Amino acid sequence: MSAHDLTFVLGGARSGKSAFAERLASESGLPVSYLATAAVSDEPEMRARIAHHRASRPAHWPTVEVGRDLAGAVLETAREGHCLLIDCLPLWLAGWLCPPDDGPDAPADDTQWHDVVGQLTHALSTAPGKLIVVSNEIGLGVIPMGSLTRRYVDELGRLNQRVAALAPQVRFVVAGLPMAVKG
């Protein structure tokens, strides 16, 4: 199963992937909605990152902070003649595997996580309109220390593979330079 108008944008931290995805959305000529996956944090560094992303995108783009239900947000927000920008999968995954200690959610077990990934890939493959999904490629380095970190890297790699398989177009951004990987 593949999505008819899905572009998957990958890159490392501060590679320019979000700016490139925002440019693709703007250049689509369609109305754009933005699904933000970052949980609001008390950490000053994370708050600064969120503020940077908010400031970089046009104020007229409606933004939905999705929390854990990314699949539901995709199905609710996507529509024909519209562009939906999802930024980014790693923060969404972190909300599932490493939820805040003071929050109501427990970390997902393998069964729950695989069900959630299935729901997301179904949503991405059936949602109408143009979709742009942003993710980090973090599998280019050493095998991380610690079982939770290894699980995170493994699950993000598997999730990226599933989304890339759905997407007719995949772009990899390095130092602000997008490269065509697929399509």
CSV table of C-alpha atoms in Angstrom, one decimal:
chain,number,residue,atom,x,y,z
A,1,MET,CA,0.0,0.0,0.0
A,2,SER,CA,1.4,3.4,-0.8
A,3,ALA,CA,0.2,7.0,-0.3
A,4,HIS,CA,-0.5,8.9,-3.5
A,5,ASP,CA,1.0,12.3,-2.5
A,6,LEU,CA,3.4,11.7,0.5
A,7,THR,CA,6.8,13.1,0.7
A,8,PHE,CA,9.1,11.8,3.4
A,9,VAL,CA,11.9,14.1,4.5
A,10,LEU,CA,14.8,12.7,6.5
A,11,GLY,CA,17.9,14.2,7.9
A,12,GLY,CA,20.1,14.6,11.0
A,13,ALA,CA,19.6,17.1,13.8
A,14,ARG,CA,19.9,20.6,12.5
A,15,SER,CA,20.3,19.3,8.9
A,16,GLY,CA,17.7,21.7,7.5
A,17,LYS,CA,15.1,19.0,7.1
A,18,SER,CA,12.3,21.0,8.7
A,19,ALA,CA,13.1,24.2,6.7
A,20,PHE,CA,13.1,22.1,3.5
A,21,ALA,CA,9.8,20.5,4.4
A,22,GLU,CA,8.3,23.9,5.2
A,23,ARG,CA,9.5,25.2,1.8
A,24,LEU,CA,7.9,22.2,0.0
A,25,ALA,CA,4.7,22.9,1.8
A,26,SER,CA,4.8,26.6,0.9
A,27,GLU,CA,5.7,25.8,-2.7
A,28,SER,CA,2.8,23.4,-3.0
A,29,GLY,CA,0.5,26.4,-3.4
A,30,LEU,CA,-2.0,24.7,-1.2
A,31,PRO,CA,-3.4,25.7,2.2
A,32,VAL,CA,-1.1,24.2,4.8
A,33,SER,CA,-1.8,22.7,8.3
A,34,TYR,CA,1.0,21.8,10.6
A,35,LEU,CA,0.9,18.8,13.0
A,36,ALA,CA,3.5,19.4,15.8
A,37,THR,CA,4.6,16.3,17.7
A,38,ALA,CA,6.8,18.0,20.3
A,39,ALA,CA,5.3,17.9,23.8
A,40,VAL,CA,5.6,21.2,25.6
A,41,SER,CA,8.4,20.9,28.1
A,42,ASP,CA,9.8,22.7,31.1
A,43,GLU,CA,13.3,22.2,29.8
A,44,PRO,CA,14.7,25.6,28.6
A,45,GLU,CA,16.5,24.0,25.6
A,46,MET,CA,13.4,22.2,24.4
A,47,ARG,CA,11.2,25.3,24.9
A,48,ALA,CA,13.8,27.2,22.7
A,49,ARG,CA,13.6,24.5,20.0
A,50,ILE,CA,9.8,24.7,20.0
A,51,ALA,CA,9.9,28.5,19.9
A,52,HIS,CA,12.3,28.4,16.9
A,53,HIS,CA,10.0,26.1,15.0
A,54,ARG,CA,7.0,28.2,15.7
A,55,ALA,CA,8.8,31.3,14.6
A,56,SER,CA,10.1,29.7,11.4
A,57,ARG,CA,6.7,28.8,9.9
A,58,PRO,CA,4.0,31.2,8.6
A,59,ALA,CA,1.6,32.4,11.3
A,60,HIS,CA,-1.4,31.7,9.0
A,61,TRP,CA,-0.7,27.9,9.1
A,62,PRO,CA,-3.0,26.3,11.6
A,63,THR,CA,-1.0,24.2,14.1
A,64,VAL,CA,-2.3,21.2,15.9
A,65,GLU,CA,-0.2,19.8,18.8
A,66,VAL,CA,-1.0,16.1,18.4
A,67,GLY,CA,0.3,14.4,21.5
A,68,ARG,CA,0.2,10.6,21.1
A,69,ASP,CA,-2.7,10.4,18.6
A,70,LEU,CA,-0.9,11.3,15.4
A,71,ALA,CA,-2.9,8.8,13.3
A,72,GLY,CA,-6.2,10.4,14.5
A,73,ALA,CA,-4.9,13.9,13.9
A,74,VAL,CA,-3.8,13.0,10.3
A,75,LEU,CA,-7.2,11.5,9.5
A,76,GLU,CA,-9.0,14.5,11.1
A,77,THR,CA,-6.9,17.2,9.5
A,78,ALA,CA,-6.0,15.9,6.0
A,79,ARG,CA,-8.2,16.8,3.1
A,80,GLU,CA,-8.2,17.1,-0.7
A,81,GLY,CA,-6.6,20.3,-2.0
A,82,HIS,CA,-4.7,20.8,1.3
A,83,CYS,CA,-1.1,20.2,2.5
A,84,LEU,CA,-0.5,18.5,5.8
A,85,LEU,CA,3.0,18.9,7.3
A,86,ILE,CA,3.9,16.5,10.1
A,87,ASP,CA,7.1,17.5,12.1
A,88,CYS,CA,8.5,15.2,13.4
A,89,LEU,CA,8.3,11.4,14.0
A,90,PRO,CA,11.2,11.1,16.5
A,91,LEU,CA,9.5,13.4,19.0
A,92,TRP,CA,6.2,11.5,18.6
A,93,LEU,CA,8.1,8.2,19.2
A,94,ALA,CA,9.7,9.7,22.3
A,95,GLY,CA,6.2,10.5,23.6
A,96,TRP,CA,5.4,6.8,23.3
A,97,LEU,CA,8.6,5.2,24.6
A,98,CYS,CA,9.7,7.9,27.0
A,99,PRO,CA,6.7,9.8,28.3
A,100,PRO,CA,7.3,12.5,30.9
A,101,ASP,CA,7.6,11.1,34.4
A,102,ASP,CA,4.9,13.4,35.7
A,103,GLY,CA,2.4,12.6,33.0
A,104,PRO,CA,-0.5,10.1,32.9
A,105,ASP,CA,1.0,7.9,30.1
A,106,ALA,CA,3.1,4.8,30.6
A,107,PRO,CA,5.8,3.8,28.1
A,108,ALA,CA,4.3,1.7,25.3
A,109,ASP,CA,5.0,-2.0,25.3
A,110,ASP,CA,5.9,-3.8,22.0
A,111,THR,CA,2.3,-4.8,21.2
A,112,GLN,CA,0.9,-1.3,21.9
A,113,TRP,CA,3.7,0.4,19.8
A,114,HIS,CA,3.2,-2.0,16.9
A,115,ASP,CA,-0.5,-1.3,16.9
A,116,VAL,CA,0.1,2.5,17.0
A,117,VAL,CA,2.6,2.2,14.1
A,118,GLY,CA,0.0,0.2,12.1
A,119,GLN,CA,-2.6,3.0,12.8
A,120,LEU,CA,-0.2,5.7,11.6
A,121,THR,CA,0.8,3.9,8.4
A,122,HIS,CA,-2.9,3.2,7.6
A,123,ALA,CA,-3.7,6.9,8.2
A,124,LEU,CA,-0.8,8.0,6.0
A,125,SER,CA,-1.7,5.6,3.2
A,126,THR,CA,-5.4,6.6,3.1
A,127,ALA,CA,-5.4,10.3,4.0
A,128,PRO,CA,-6.4,12.6,1.2
A,129,GLY,CA,-4.4,15.6,0.0
A,130,LYS,CA,-0.7,16.3,0.1
A,131,LEU,CA,1.3,15.0,3.1
A,132,ILE,CA,4.9,15.9,4.1
A,133,VAL,CA,6.4,13.9,7.0
A,134,VAL,CA,9.6,14.8,8.7
A,135,SER,CA,11.9,12.4,10.6
A,136,ASN,CA,15.5,12.1,11.8
A,137,GLU,CA,17.8,9.5,10.3
A,138,ILE,CA,19.7,8.4,13.4
A,139,GLY,CA,21.0,5.0,12.3
A,140,LEU,CA,24.2,6.2,10.8
A,141,GLY,CA,26.2,6.2,14.0
A,142,VAL,CA,27.4,3.6,16.5
A,143,ILE,CA,25.1,1.2,18.3
A,144,PRO,CA,24.0,3.2,21.4
A,145,MET,CA,24.6,2.2,25.0
A,146,GLY,CA,21.6,1.3,27.1
A,147,SER,CA,18.6,-0.8,26.2
A,148,LEU,CA,16.1,2.1,26.1
A,149,THR,CA,18.3,4.1,23.7
A,150,ARG,CA,18.8,1.0,21.5
A,151,ARG,CA,15.1,0.4,21.5
A,152,TYR,CA,14.4,4.0,20.5
A,153,VAL,CA,16.9,3.9,17.6
A,154,ASP,CA,15.6,0.5,16.4
A,155,GLU,CA,12.0,1.6,16.5
A,156,LEU,CA,12.7,4.9,14.8
A,157,GLY,CA,14.6,3.0,12.1
A,158,ARG,CA,11.7,0.6,11.6
A,159,LEU,CA,9.2,3.4,11.5
A,160,ASN,CA,11.2,5.4,9.0
A,161,GLN,CA,11.4,2.2,6.8
A,162,ARG,CA,7.6,1.8,6.9
A,163,VAL,CA,7.0,5.5,6.0
A,164,ALA,CA,9.6,5.4,3.3
A,165,ALA,CA,8.0,2.3,1.8
A,166,LEU,CA,4.6,4.2,1.6
A,167,ALA,CA,6.1,7.5,0.2
A,168,PRO,CA,6.5,7.9,-3.5
A,169,GLN,CA,9.0,10.6,-2.7
A,170,VAL,CA,11.8,10.5,-0.1
A,171,ARG,CA,14.3,13.3,0.4
A,172,PHE,CA,17.4,13.2,2.6
A,173,VAL,CA,18.7,16.6,3.8
A,174,VAL,CA,22.4,17.0,4.6
A,175,ALA,CA,23.8,20.4,5.6
A,176,GLY,CA,20.7,22.1,4.2
A,177,LEU,CA,21.0,20.3,0.8
A,178,PRO,CA,18.1,17.9,-0.1
A,179,MET,CA,18.9,14.8,-2.0
A,180,ALA,CA,16.4,12.6,-3.8
A,181,VAL,CA,16.4,9.1,-2.4
A,182,LYS,CA,13.2,7.9,-4.0
A,183,GLY,CA,11.0,9.4,-6.7
